[in-house]
Amino acid sequence: MTRIDPNMSRTWHRSVLGAAVLGMGVLLEGTSAGAGSMDETPFGNTQDGKAVNLYTLTNDRGASVKFIAYGGIITEINVPDRWGKLGNIVLGFKELADYESKNPYFGALIGRYGNRIGGAKFMLDGTQYQLAANNGPNSLHGGTKGFDKVVWAVEPVGGASGAAARLSYTSKDGEEGYPGTLTVRVVYTLTNDNELRIDYEATTDKPTVVNLTSHSYFNLAGDGTGGIDDHILTINADRYTPVDATLIPTGQLASVAGTPFDFRQGMPIGARIRSNDPQLVYGRGYDHNYVLNRSGSGLSLAARVYEPRSGRIMEISTTEPGVQFYSGNFLDSTLVGAAGQQYRQTDGFCLETQHFPDSPNKPSFPTTVLKPGETLKSTTIHKFSTDAS
Ligand code: BGC
């Protein structure tokens, strides 16, 4: 059991005087009048004895995002339905021990490499790098101990746009087989427009490959309310990357036209998920990267999801070239959520903005190579609204 000492909780509020003030009296960085607050409270200790805190970002409209330092895992996103009632729309566990022992990446920060690298190896500048094969013959989501399983340093950050926290982690040269010391910073911001903004930054001291993403499982009707078949999904993509039987892209950019992968017009997720299409059989549902239609390198709309019962809408914009649509195919009833209910296949979906899977072995895909002197910068925004707003 996690023991929580309420005396150890702290709250940061944005001061109207133009600086962030810690509830305990310490002045923090930040210079502009802002919004919202960040609360910090103990969540538990890892099996190897590291203390892990739970953080709550709350905006001026009462919406909140909760996350823990372990894996940067977003444990709750509480946003209003069409009647204004707040509800949590992401899947998660109650205890840290569950996140440590059986998490199918619920809410986690993913790195160094989001999704798969084929054969768990890649060549870079004439050297072959061997990774842990933790998903059949392939490497998935950064290997055995990816960024979802490390404890991140967390600090509140200033800024006018909302309640925000910076998460930092330095991955050692050779960690999980990847070259270069990788310094990663991720900022979670909850704006007063009910947007969850995720800004990623990374630098390296040797050439390496990086693909960072966030792995929330959404159910816009509310965590634990059942399946996501009726969610109406639009993906702004004319093409996707078909996969082989081990879910590694073939390298082809295939048209979605005339296939169950066409979400250019809003379609219920469940409408075609049982089609006898070999691609859907390989993934046991949707588990595919979409090639986003984009112009320029700025933020562009990737996907929109509408849930008719609650009226909730989520719009995702990103600077990334792709999004992995995963329909929660590998969820099974061995996982029991925070509200005490068991999860089943397709009780949540992920839309992971990213570079394409297996890019280190696919020279025709947008590059994931990061070199010394460069800074990887990537932003994804989840905007929450309803059909009443
Ligand atoms: C992958 C799935 C995998 C899941 C793990 C997704 O990003 O595409 O294949 O099973 O993560 O939870």
mmCIF file of C-alpha atoms and ligand atoms in Angstrom:
data_model
loop_
_atom_site.group_PDB
_atom_site.id
_atom_site.type_symbol
_atom_site.label_atom_id
_atom_site.label_comp_id
_atom_site.label_asym_id
_atom_site.label_seq_id
_atom_site.Cartn_x
_atom_site.Cartn_y
_atom_site.Cartn_z
ATOM 1 C CA MET A 1 0.000 0.000 0.000
ATOM 2 C CA THR A 2 1.141 3.513 -0.736
ATOM 3 C CA ARG A 3 1.225 5.695 2.337
ATOM 4 C CA ILE A 4 0.601 9.330 1.720
ATOM 5 C CA ASP A 5 1.601 11.928 4.250
ATOM 6 C CA PRO A 6 -0.582 14.968 3.506
ATOM 7 C CA ASN A 7 1.994 17.201 5.167
ATOM 8 C CA MET A 8 4.341 16.379 2.351
ATOM 9 C CA SER A 9 1.990 17.748 -0.302
ATOM 10 C CA ARG A 10 2.829 21.098 -1.821
ATOM 11 C CA THR A 11 1.013 23.404 -4.186
ATOM 12 C CA TRP A 12 2.407 25.962 -6.578
ATOM 13 C CA HIS A 13 0.115 28.797 -7.613
ATOM 14 C CA ARG A 14 0.678 31.345 -10.285
ATOM 15 C CA SER A 15 0.864 34.750 -8.662
ATOM 16 C CA VAL A 16 -0.891 37.697 -10.238
ATOM 17 C CA LEU A 17 2.185 39.724 -9.333
ATOM 18 C CA GLY A 18 4.014 37.986 -12.113
ATOM 19 C CA ALA A 19 6.017 35.269 -10.392
ATOM 20 C CA ALA A 20 5.244 31.718 -9.402
ATOM 21 C CA VAL A 21 5.116 31.301 -5.658
ATOM 22 C CA LEU A 22 5.508 27.990 -3.880
ATOM 23 C CA GLY A 23 2.926 27.332 -1.214
ATOM 24 C CA MET A 24 5.729 26.745 1.272
ATOM 25 C CA GLY A 25 7.165 30.192 0.632
ATOM 26 C CA VAL A 26 9.870 29.534 -1.930
ATOM 27 C CA LEU A 27 9.988 31.784 -4.972
ATOM 28 C CA LEU A 28 10.217 29.917 -8.252
ATOM 29 C CA GLU A 29 11.275 30.953 -11.739
ATOM 30 C CA GLY A 30 8.605 32.483 -13.948
ATOM 31 C CA THR A 31 8.004 36.023 -14.863
ATOM 32 C CA SER A 32 4.614 36.431 -16.407
ATOM 33 C CA ALA A 33 1.203 36.440 -14.863
ATOM 34 C CA GLY A 34 -0.144 32.986 -15.506
ATOM 35 C CA ALA A 35 -2.858 30.552 -14.722
ATOM 36 C CA GLY A 36 -3.576 27.399 -12.858
ATOM 37 C CA SER A 37 -1.584 25.535 -10.271
ATOM 38 C CA MET A 38 0.574 22.496 -9.756
ATOM 39 C CA ASP A 39 0.168 20.255 -6.753
ATOM 40 C CA GLU A 40 2.690 17.600 -5.715
ATOM 41 C CA THR A 41 1.984 14.658 -3.416
ATOM 42 C CA PRO A 42 3.746 11.329 -2.715
ATOM 43 C CA PHE A 43 2.512 8.383 -4.808
ATOM 44 C CA GLY A 44 4.750 5.566 -3.560
ATOM 45 C CA ASN A 45 8.206 4.069 -3.840
ATOM 46 C CA THR A 46 9.557 2.027 -6.724
ATOM 47 C CA GLN A 47 10.631 -1.550 -6.035
ATOM 48 C CA ASP A 48 14.213 -0.291 -5.870
ATOM 49 C CA GLY A 49 13.266 2.363 -3.328
ATOM 50 C CA LYS A 50 12.933 5.583 -5.341
ATOM 51 C CA ALA A 51 10.261 7.988 -4.107
ATOM 52 C CA VAL A 52 7.713 8.845 -6.795
ATOM 53 C CA ASN A 53 5.436 11.867 -6.594
ATOM 54 C CA LEU A 54 2.077 12.494 -8.207
ATOM 55 C CA TYR A 55 1.589 15.931 -9.774
ATOM 56 C CA THR A 56 -1.704 17.631 -10.575
ATOM 57 C CA LEU A 57 -1.885 20.479 -13.083
ATOM 58 C CA THR A 58 -5.158 22.363 -12.689
ATOM 59 C CA ASN A 59 -6.295 25.172 -14.960
ATOM 60 C CA ASP A 60 -8.587 28.113 -14.192
ATOM 61 C CA ARG A 61 -11.597 26.168 -15.550
ATOM 62 C CA GLY A 62 -11.080 23.287 -13.120
ATOM 63 C CA ALA A 63 -9.793 20.786 -15.670
ATOM 64 C CA SER A 64 -6.802 18.791 -14.477
ATOM 65 C CA VAL A 65 -4.027 16.512 -15.645
ATOM 66 C CA LYS A 66 -2.350 14.171 -13.179
ATOM 67 C CA PHE A 67 0.984 12.524 -13.839
ATOM 68 C CA ILE A 68 3.706 10.716 -11.904
ATOM 69 C CA ALA A 69 7.479 11.073 -12.081
ATOM 70 C CA TYR A 70 7.777 7.343 -12.887
ATOM 71 C CA GLY A 71 7.664 7.113 -16.687
ATOM 72 C CA GLY A 72 6.180 10.625 -16.839
ATOM 73 C CA ILE A 73 2.944 8.621 -16.800
ATOM 74 C CA ILE A 74 -0.250 10.638 -17.236
ATOM 75 C CA THR A 75 -2.613 8.906 -14.824
ATOM 76 C CA GLU A 76 -5.700 11.099 -15.306
ATOM 77 C CA ILE A 77 -7.040 13.776 -17.641
ATOM 78 C CA ASN A 78 -10.190 15.303 -16.170
ATOM 79 C CA VAL A 79 -12.159 17.347 -18.695
ATOM 80 C CA PRO A 80 -15.843 18.340 -18.951
ATOM 81 C CA ASP A 81 -18.562 16.513 -20.849
ATOM 82 C CA ARG A 82 -21.337 18.396 -22.661
ATOM 83 C CA TRP A 83 -23.096 19.087 -19.346
ATOM 84 C CA GLY A 84 -19.908 20.494 -17.816
ATOM 85 C CA LYS A 85 -19.275 17.478 -15.600
ATOM 86 C CA LEU A 86 -15.588 16.649 -15.228
ATOM 87 C CA GLY A 87 -14.526 13.059 -15.843
ATOM 88 C CA ASN A 88 -11.285 11.163 -16.315
ATOM 89 C CA ILE A 89 -10.803 10.121 -19.944
ATOM 90 C CA VAL A 90 -7.622 8.028 -19.774
ATOM 91 C CA LEU A 91 -7.014 4.469 -18.605
ATOM 92 C CA GLY A 92 -4.757 3.946 -15.614
ATOM 93 C CA PHE A 93 -3.979 2.022 -12.453
ATOM 94 C CA LYS A 94 -4.376 2.873 -8.797
ATOM 95 C CA GLU A 95 -0.970 1.790 -7.529
ATOM 96 C CA LEU A 96 2.616 2.454 -8.550
ATOM 97 C CA ALA A 97 3.309 -1.303 -8.280
ATOM 98 C CA ASP A 98 0.845 -1.928 -11.131
ATOM 99 C CA TYR A 99 2.524 0.685 -13.303
ATOM 100 C CA GLU A 100 5.857 -0.993 -12.576
ATOM 101 C CA SER A 101 4.806 -4.573 -13.154
ATOM 102 C CA LYS A 102 2.121 -4.717 -15.845
ATOM 103 C CA ASN A 103 1.695 -1.411 -17.587
ATOM 104 C CA PRO A 104 0.905 -1.709 -21.310
ATOM 105 C CA TYR A 105 2.415 1.798 -21.535
ATOM 106 C CA PHE A 106 -0.701 3.547 -20.116
ATOM 107 C CA GLY A 107 -0.011 7.310 -20.243
ATOM 108 C CA ALA A 108 3.753 6.901 -20.467
ATOM 109 C CA LEU A 109 6.470 8.927 -22.118
ATOM 110 C CA ILE A 110 8.053 6.688 -24.724
ATOM 111 C CA GLY A 111 11.710 6.709 -25.716
ATOM 112 C CA ARG A 112 14.298 6.501 -26.925
ATOM 113 C CA TYR A 113 12.358 5.072 -29.830
ATOM 114 C CA GLY A 114 8.567 5.055 -29.954
ATOM 115 C CA ASN A 115 7.173 1.933 -31.633
ATOM 116 C CA ARG A 116 9.250 -0.795 -33.280
ATOM 117 C CA ILE A 117 12.721 -1.183 -34.688
ATOM 118 C CA GLY A 118 12.816 -4.276 -36.895
ATOM 119 C CA GLY A 119 15.091 -7.142 -35.853
ATOM 120 C CA ALA A 120 16.013 -5.042 -32.784
ATOM 121 C CA LYS A 121 18.996 -3.558 -34.620
ATOM 122 C CA PHE A 122 19.980 -0.689 -36.863
ATOM 123 C CA MET A 123 23.037 0.686 -38.663
ATOM 124 C CA LEU A 124 24.237 4.231 -38.101
ATOM 125 C CA ASP A 125 27.395 5.653 -39.693
ATOM 126 C CA GLY A 126 28.660 2.146 -40.484
ATOM 127 C CA THR A 127 28.161 0.704 -36.990
ATOM 128 C CA GLN A 128 25.481 -1.798 -36.116
ATOM 129 C CA TYR A 129 23.636 -1.225 -32.835
ATOM 130 C CA GLN A 130 21.942 -4.154 -31.141
ATOM 131 C CA LEU A 131 18.858 -3.507 -29.005
ATOM 132 C CA ALA A 132 16.842 -5.756 -26.712
ATOM 133 C CA ALA A 133 14.252 -7.777 -28.650
ATOM 134 C CA ASN A 134 11.334 -7.213 -26.267
ATOM 135 C CA ASN A 135 8.526 -7.746 -28.801
ATOM 136 C CA GLY A 136 9.058 -10.926 -30.797
ATOM 137 C CA PRO A 137 12.137 -10.304 -32.928
ATOM 138 C CA ASN A 138 11.762 -6.524 -32.641
ATOM 139 C CA SER A 139 12.486 -3.741 -30.184
ATOM 140 C CA LEU A 140 9.387 -1.926 -28.936
ATOM 141 C CA HIS A 141 9.151 1.478 -27.226
ATOM 142 C CA GLY A 142 12.810 1.885 -26.253
ATOM 143 C CA GLY A 143 13.567 -1.641 -25.037
ATOM 144 C CA THR A 144 13.509 -3.423 -21.712
ATOM 145 C CA LYS A 145 13.757 -0.288 -19.605
ATOM 146 C CA GLY A 146 12.554 2.540 -21.784
ATOM 147 C CA PHE A 147 11.673 6.078 -20.722
ATOM 148 C CA ASP A 148 8.328 4.720 -19.483
ATOM 149 C CA LYS A 149 10.178 2.929 -16.653
ATOM 150 C CA VAL A 150 12.586 5.590 -15.399
ATOM 151 C CA VAL A 151 11.971 8.238 -12.752
ATOM 152 C CA TRP A 152 11.975 11.713 -14.300
ATOM 153 C CA ALA A 153 12.993 14.903 -12.500
ATOM 154 C CA VAL A 154 9.978 17.234 -12.327
ATOM 155 C CA GLU A 155 9.829 20.985 -11.748
ATOM 156 C CA PRO A 156 7.125 23.600 -12.204
ATOM 157 C CA VAL A 157 7.757 26.057 -15.025
ATOM 158 C CA GLY A 158 6.623 29.602 -15.578
ATOM 159 C CA GLY A 159 4.656 30.877 -18.525
ATOM 160 C CA ALA A 160 1.427 32.647 -19.213
ATOM 161 C CA SER A 161 -0.354 29.901 -21.075
ATOM 162 C CA GLY A 162 -1.331 27.619 -18.199
ATOM 163 C CA ALA A 163 -0.169 25.260 -15.478
ATOM 164 C CA ALA A 164 3.041 23.586 -16.592
ATOM 165 C CA ALA A 165 5.734 21.163 -15.468
ATOM 166 C CA ARG A 166 9.081 20.231 -16.980
ATOM 167 C CA LEU A 167 10.217 16.598 -16.856
ATOM 168 C CA SER A 168 13.913 15.877 -17.422
ATOM 169 C CA TYR A 169 15.894 12.710 -17.925
ATOM 170 C CA THR A 170 19.423 12.047 -19.114
ATOM 171 C CA SER A 171 19.882 8.693 -20.797
ATOM 172 C CA LYS A 172 23.459 7.423 -20.618
ATOM 173 C CA ASP A 173 25.567 6.613 -23.667
ATOM 174 C CA GLY A 174 24.797 2.958 -24.496
ATOM 175 C CA GLU A 175 21.607 2.782 -22.416
ATOM 176 C CA GLU A 176 19.343 0.104 -23.931
ATOM 177 C CA GLY A 177 21.942 -0.223 -26.711
ATOM 178 C CA TYR A 178 21.525 3.279 -28.145
ATOM 179 C CA PRO A 179 24.579 5.470 -28.802
ATOM 180 C CA GLY A 180 25.104 8.916 -27.246
ATOM 181 C CA THR A 181 24.177 10.593 -23.990
ATOM 182 C CA LEU A 182 20.661 11.821 -24.657
ATOM 183 C CA THR A 183 19.350 14.753 -22.634
ATOM 184 C CA VAL A 184 15.569 14.916 -22.787
ATOM 185 C CA ARG A 185 13.154 17.574 -21.579
ATOM 186 C CA VAL A 186 9.400 17.312 -21.846
ATOM 187 C CA VAL A 187 6.978 20.046 -20.783
ATOM 188 C CA TYR A 188 3.365 19.233 -19.947
ATOM 189 C CA THR A 189 1.139 22.330 -20.077
ATOM 190 C CA LEU A 190 -2.573 22.423 -19.305
ATOM 191 C CA THR A 191 -3.868 25.647 -20.822
ATOM 192 C CA ASN A 192 -6.979 27.563 -19.880
ATOM 193 C CA ASP A 193 -8.406 26.536 -23.271
ATOM 194 C CA ASN A 194 -8.446 22.925 -22.024
ATOM 195 C CA GLU A 195 -5.473 21.941 -24.132
ATOM 196 C CA LEU A 196 -2.839 19.482 -23.001
ATOM 197 C CA ARG A 197 0.309 20.616 -24.756
ATOM 198 C CA ILE A 198 3.370 18.339 -24.791
ATOM 199 C CA ASP A 199 6.676 19.886 -25.858
ATOM 200 C CA TYR A 200 9.653 17.566 -26.329
ATOM 201 C CA GLU A 201 13.317 18.553 -26.626
ATOM 202 C CA ALA A 202 16.400 16.351 -26.890
ATOM 203 C CA THR A 203 20.123 16.772 -27.499
ATOM 204 C CA THR A 204 22.908 14.221 -27.851
ATOM 205 C CA ASP A 205 26.695 14.068 -27.661
ATOM 206 C CA LYS A 206 26.984 11.400 -30.420
ATOM 207 C CA PRO A 207 24.863 10.680 -33.489
ATOM 208 C CA THR A 208 21.856 8.596 -32.451
ATOM 209 C CA VAL A 209 18.234 7.879 -33.312
ATOM 210 C CA VAL A 210 15.269 9.250 -31.340
ATOM 211 C CA ASN A 211 11.482 9.054 -31.610
ATOM 212 C CA LEU A 212 9.585 10.414 -28.607
ATOM 213 C CA THR A 213 5.880 10.099 -27.962
ATOM 214 C CA SER A 214 3.194 9.856 -25.298
ATOM 215 C CA HIS A 215 1.083 6.736 -24.857
ATOM 216 C CA SER A 216 -2.252 7.653 -23.245
ATOM 217 C CA TYR A 217 -5.140 5.264 -23.811
ATOM 218 C CA PHE A 218 -8.233 7.413 -24.258
ATOM 219 C CA ASN A 219 -11.866 6.657 -23.662
ATOM 220 C CA LEU A 220 -13.708 9.947 -24.101
ATOM 221 C CA ALA A 221 -16.875 8.534 -22.506
ATOM 222 C CA GLY A 222 -14.816 8.071 -19.338
ATOM 223 C CA ASP A 223 -12.303 5.596 -17.982
ATOM 224 C CA GLY A 224 -13.976 2.252 -17.312
ATOM 225 C CA THR A 225 -17.140 2.914 -19.327
ATOM 226 C CA GLY A 226 -16.504 0.067 -21.767
ATOM 227 C CA GLY A 227 -15.490 -0.075 -25.415
ATOM 228 C CA ILE A 228 -14.451 2.709 -27.773
ATOM 229 C CA ASP A 229 -16.165 1.294 -30.899
ATOM 230 C CA ASP A 230 -18.631 4.195 -31.112
ATOM 231 C CA HIS A 231 -16.006 6.952 -30.950
ATOM 232 C CA ILE A 232 -16.005 8.779 -34.257
ATOM 233 C CA LEU A 233 -12.475 9.151 -35.520
ATOM 234 C CA THR A 234 -11.093 11.376 -38.243
ATOM 235 C CA ILE A 235 -7.423 11.049 -39.229
ATOM 236 C CA ASN A 236 -5.934 13.650 -41.538
ATOM 237 C CA ALA A 237 -4.022 11.164 -43.674
ATOM 238 C CA ASP A 238 -4.343 9.917 -47.254
ATOM 239 C CA ARG A 239 -1.751 7.203 -46.649
ATOM 240 C CA TYR A 240 -0.572 4.782 -43.992
ATOM 241 C CA THR A 241 2.372 2.435 -43.585
ATOM 242 C CA PRO A 242 1.274 -1.220 -43.988
ATOM 243 C CA VAL A 243 3.131 -3.749 -41.835
ATOM 244 C CA ASP A 244 4.362 -7.331 -41.926
ATOM 245 C CA ALA A 245 3.149 -10.021 -39.528
ATOM 246 C CA THR A 246 5.472 -8.696 -36.776
ATOM 247 C CA LEU A 247 4.092 -5.138 -37.224
ATOM 248 C CA ILE A 248 7.192 -3.736 -38.950
ATOM 249 C CA PRO A 249 6.360 -1.383 -41.845
ATOM 250 C CA THR A 250 7.006 -2.857 -45.268
ATOM 251 C CA GLY A 251 8.316 0.533 -46.417
ATOM 252 C CA GLN A 252 5.331 1.164 -48.656
ATOM 253 C CA LEU A 253 3.148 4.270 -48.212
ATOM 254 C CA ALA A 254 -0.253 2.858 -49.148
ATOM 255 C CA SER A 255 -3.378 4.805 -49.993
ATOM 256 C CA VAL A 256 -6.174 4.488 -47.447
ATOM 257 C CA ALA A 257 -8.795 4.915 -50.181
ATOM 258 C CA GLY A 258 -11.285 2.056 -50.312
ATOM 259 C CA THR A 259 -9.813 0.357 -47.203
ATOM 260 C CA PRO A 260 -10.866 0.111 -43.523
ATOM 261 C CA PHE A 261 -7.958 2.494 -42.870
ATOM 262 C CA ASP A 262 -9.734 5.445 -44.459
ATOM 263 C CA PHE A 263 -10.653 7.828 -41.633
ATOM 264 C CA ARG A 264 -10.543 10.985 -43.764
ATOM 265 C CA GLN A 265 -14.252 11.388 -43.029
ATOM 266 C CA GLY A 266 -15.289 10.728 -39.437
ATOM 267 C CA MET A 267 -16.077 7.016 -38.925
ATOM 268 C CA PRO A 268 -16.887 4.988 -35.805
ATOM 269 C CA ILE A 269 -13.719 3.129 -34.771
ATOM 270 C CA GLY A 270 -15.661 -0.142 -34.603
ATOM 271 C CA ALA A 271 -17.378 0.167 -37.999
ATOM 272 C CA ARG A 272 -14.756 -1.774 -39.975
ATOM 273 C CA ILE A 273 -12.444 -3.158 -37.277
ATOM 274 C CA ARG A 274 -13.620 -6.727 -37.898
ATOM 275 C CA SER A 275 -12.979 -6.565 -41.664
ATOM 276 C CA ASN A 276 -11.097 -9.524 -43.010
ATOM 277 C CA ASP A 277 -8.182 -7.368 -44.124
ATOM 278 C CA PRO A 278 -4.771 -8.991 -43.541
ATOM 279 C CA GLN A 279 -3.490 -5.718 -42.079
ATOM 280 C CA LEU A 280 -6.202 -5.749 -39.420
ATOM 281 C CA VAL A 281 -5.507 -9.411 -38.745
ATOM 282 C CA TYR A 282 -1.781 -8.724 -38.150
ATOM 283 C CA GLY A 283 -2.617 -5.951 -35.706
ATOM 284 C CA ARG A 284 -5.660 -7.718 -34.192
ATOM 285 C CA GLY A 285 -7.322 -4.423 -35.025
ATOM 286 C CA TYR A 286 -5.774 -1.061 -35.806
ATOM 287 C CA ASP A 287 -2.107 -0.762 -34.906
ATOM 288 C CA HIS A 288 -0.779 1.317 -37.762
ATOM 289 C CA ASN A 289 1.145 4.457 -38.501
ATOM 290 C CA TYR A 290 -0.596 7.095 -40.583
ATOM 291 C CA VAL A 291 1.340 9.435 -42.873
ATOM 292 C CA LEU A 292 -0.158 12.775 -41.940
ATOM 293 C CA ASN A 293 -1.223 15.262 -44.601
ATOM 294 C CA ARG A 294 0.785 18.316 -43.710
ATOM 295 C CA SER A 295 1.995 21.554 -45.164
ATOM 296 C CA GLY A 296 5.115 23.033 -43.620
ATOM 297 C CA SER A 297 6.792 21.996 -40.402
ATOM 298 C CA GLY A 298 4.509 23.697 -37.864
ATOM 299 C CA LEU A 299 1.578 22.326 -35.928
ATOM 300 C CA SER A 300 -1.004 20.687 -38.122
ATOM 301 C CA LEU A 301 -4.211 18.774 -37.403
ATOM 302 C CA ALA A 302 -3.564 15.040 -37.085
ATOM 303 C CA ALA A 303 -6.823 13.629 -35.754
ATOM 304 C CA ARG A 304 -10.188 14.415 -34.227
ATOM 305 C CA VAL A 305 -12.256 12.122 -32.045
ATOM 306 C CA TYR A 306 -15.883 12.672 -31.078
ATOM 307 C CA GLU A 307 -17.703 10.614 -28.473
ATOM 308 C CA PRO A 308 -21.479 10.979 -28.981
ATOM 309 C CA ARG A 309 -22.722 9.979 -25.488
ATOM 310 C CA SER A 310 -20.592 12.433 -23.504
ATOM 311 C CA GLY A 311 -20.288 14.976 -26.306
ATOM 312 C CA ARG A 312 -16.529 15.145 -25.719
ATOM 313 C CA ILE A 313 -14.217 16.032 -28.587
ATOM 314 C CA MET A 314 -10.438 15.676 -28.743
ATOM 315 C CA GLU A 315 -8.432 17.314 -31.513
ATOM 316 C CA ILE A 316 -4.758 16.473 -31.867
ATOM 317 C CA SER A 317 -2.307 18.771 -33.650
ATOM 318 C CA THR A 318 1.356 17.952 -34.020
ATOM 319 C CA THR A 319 4.646 18.872 -35.615
ATOM 320 C CA GLU A 320 5.320 15.140 -36.186
ATOM 321 C CA PRO A 321 4.954 13.448 -39.604
ATOM 322 C CA GLY A 322 2.975 10.445 -38.324
ATOM 323 C CA VAL A 323 0.473 9.148 -35.820
ATOM 324 C CA GLN A 324 0.125 5.555 -34.604
ATOM 325 C CA PHE A 325 -3.525 4.612 -34.283
ATOM 326 C CA TYR A 326 -3.702 1.698 -31.848
ATOM 327 C CA SER A 327 -7.158 0.427 -30.902
ATOM 328 C CA GLY A 328 -6.115 -1.194 -27.608
ATOM 329 C CA ASN A 329 -6.030 -4.653 -29.193
ATOM 330 C CA PHE A 330 -3.791 -6.281 -26.616
ATOM 331 C CA LEU A 331 -5.745 -5.122 -23.554
ATOM 332 C CA ASP A 332 -7.163 -8.053 -21.644
ATOM 333 C CA SER A 333 -9.078 -8.658 -18.464
ATOM 334 C CA THR A 334 -5.935 -9.329 -16.414
ATOM 335 C CA LEU A 335 -5.624 -5.546 -16.131
ATOM 336 C CA VAL A 336 -7.803 -3.886 -13.511
ATOM 337 C CA GLY A 337 -8.105 -0.111 -13.684
ATOM 338 C CA ALA A 338 -8.041 2.585 -11.006
ATOM 339 C CA ALA A 339 -11.833 2.558 -10.714
ATOM 340 C CA GLY A 340 -11.785 -1.207 -9.983
ATOM 341 C CA GLN A 341 -13.092 -2.384 -13.337
ATOM 342 C CA GLN A 342 -11.313 -4.820 -15.640
ATOM 343 C CA TYR A 343 -10.125 -3.651 -19.004
ATOM 344 C CA ARG A 344 -10.912 -5.597 -22.158
ATOM 345 C CA GLN A 345 -9.781 -5.422 -25.774
ATOM 346 C CA THR A 346 -10.622 -1.989 -27.318
ATOM 347 C CA ASP A 347 -11.558 -0.303 -24.023
ATOM 348 C CA GLY A 348 -9.158 2.506 -24.943
ATOM 349 C CA PHE A 349 -7.386 3.826 -28.032
ATOM 350 C CA CYS A 350 -4.036 5.535 -28.547
ATOM 351 C CA LEU A 351 -3.083 8.185 -31.070
ATOM 352 C CA GLU A 352 0.674 8.423 -30.685
ATOM 353 C CA THR A 353 2.200 11.260 -32.684
ATOM 354 C CA GLN A 354 5.593 10.154 -33.936
ATOM 355 C CA HIS A 355 8.122 9.565 -36.685
ATOM 356 C CA PHE A 356 7.400 6.333 -38.515
ATOM 357 C CA PRO A 357 8.183 2.941 -36.948
ATOM 358 C CA ASP A 358 11.484 1.348 -38.025
ATOM 359 C CA SER A 359 12.758 4.569 -39.621
ATOM 360 C CA PRO A 360 16.395 3.737 -38.684
ATOM 361 C CA ASN A 361 16.122 0.814 -41.153
ATOM 362 C CA LYS A 362 13.990 2.622 -43.736
ATOM 363 C CA PRO A 363 16.060 5.299 -45.504
ATOM 364 C CA SER A 364 12.983 6.486 -47.428
ATOM 365 C CA PHE A 365 11.151 7.479 -44.211
ATOM 366 C CA PRO A 366 11.688 10.900 -42.555
ATOM 367 C CA THR A 367 14.924 10.626 -40.598
ATOM 368 C CA THR A 368 15.044 10.024 -36.843
ATOM 369 C CA VAL A 369 18.799 10.672 -36.642
ATOM 370 C CA LEU A 370 19.854 13.309 -34.116
ATOM 371 C CA LYS A 371 23.392 14.681 -34.239
ATOM 372 C CA PRO A 372 25.487 16.613 -31.727
ATOM 373 C CA GLY A 373 24.761 20.343 -32.010
ATOM 374 C CA GLU A 374 21.158 19.737 -33.102
ATOM 375 C CA THR A 375 18.122 20.023 -30.847
ATOM 376 C CA LEU A 376 15.131 17.796 -31.463
ATOM 377 C CA LYS A 377 11.982 19.827 -30.925
ATOM 378 C CA SER A 378 8.519 18.389 -31.212
ATOM 379 C CA THR A 379 5.092 19.525 -30.033
ATOM 380 C CA THR A 380 1.728 17.828 -29.781
ATOM 381 C CA ILE A 381 -1.465 19.493 -28.550
ATOM 382 C CA HIS A 382 -4.603 17.668 -27.406
ATOM 383 C CA LYS A 383 -7.484 20.108 -27.422
ATOM 384 C CA PHE A 384 -10.538 19.034 -25.432
ATOM 385 C CA SER A 385 -13.974 20.511 -26.056
ATOM 386 C CA THR A 386 -17.564 19.285 -26.388
ATOM 387 C CA ASP A 387 -20.402 19.465 -28.875
ATOM 388 C CA ALA A 388 -21.997 22.035 -26.563
ATOM 389 C CA SER A 389 -19.043 24.435 -26.598
HETATM 390 C C1 BGC B 1 1.985 -0.423 -30.333
HETATM 391 C C2 BGC B 1 1.295 -1.746 -30.085
HETATM 392 C C3 BGC B 1 1.644 -2.197 -28.714
HETATM 393 C C4 BGC B 1 1.236 -1.145 -27.735
HETATM 394 C C5 BGC B 1 1.670 -1.529 -26.375
HETATM 395 C C6 BGC B 1 1.491 0.543 -29.332
HETATM 396 O O1 BGC B 1 2.131 1.759 -29.523
HETATM 397 O O2 BGC B 1 1.775 0.034 -31.636
HETATM 398 O O3 BGC B 1 1.667 -2.696 -31.023
HETATM 399 O O4 BGC B 1 1.041 -3.418 -28.408
HETATM 400 O O5 BGC B 1 1.820 0.071 -28.058
HETATM 401 O O6 BGC B 1 0.796 -1.127 -25.435
#
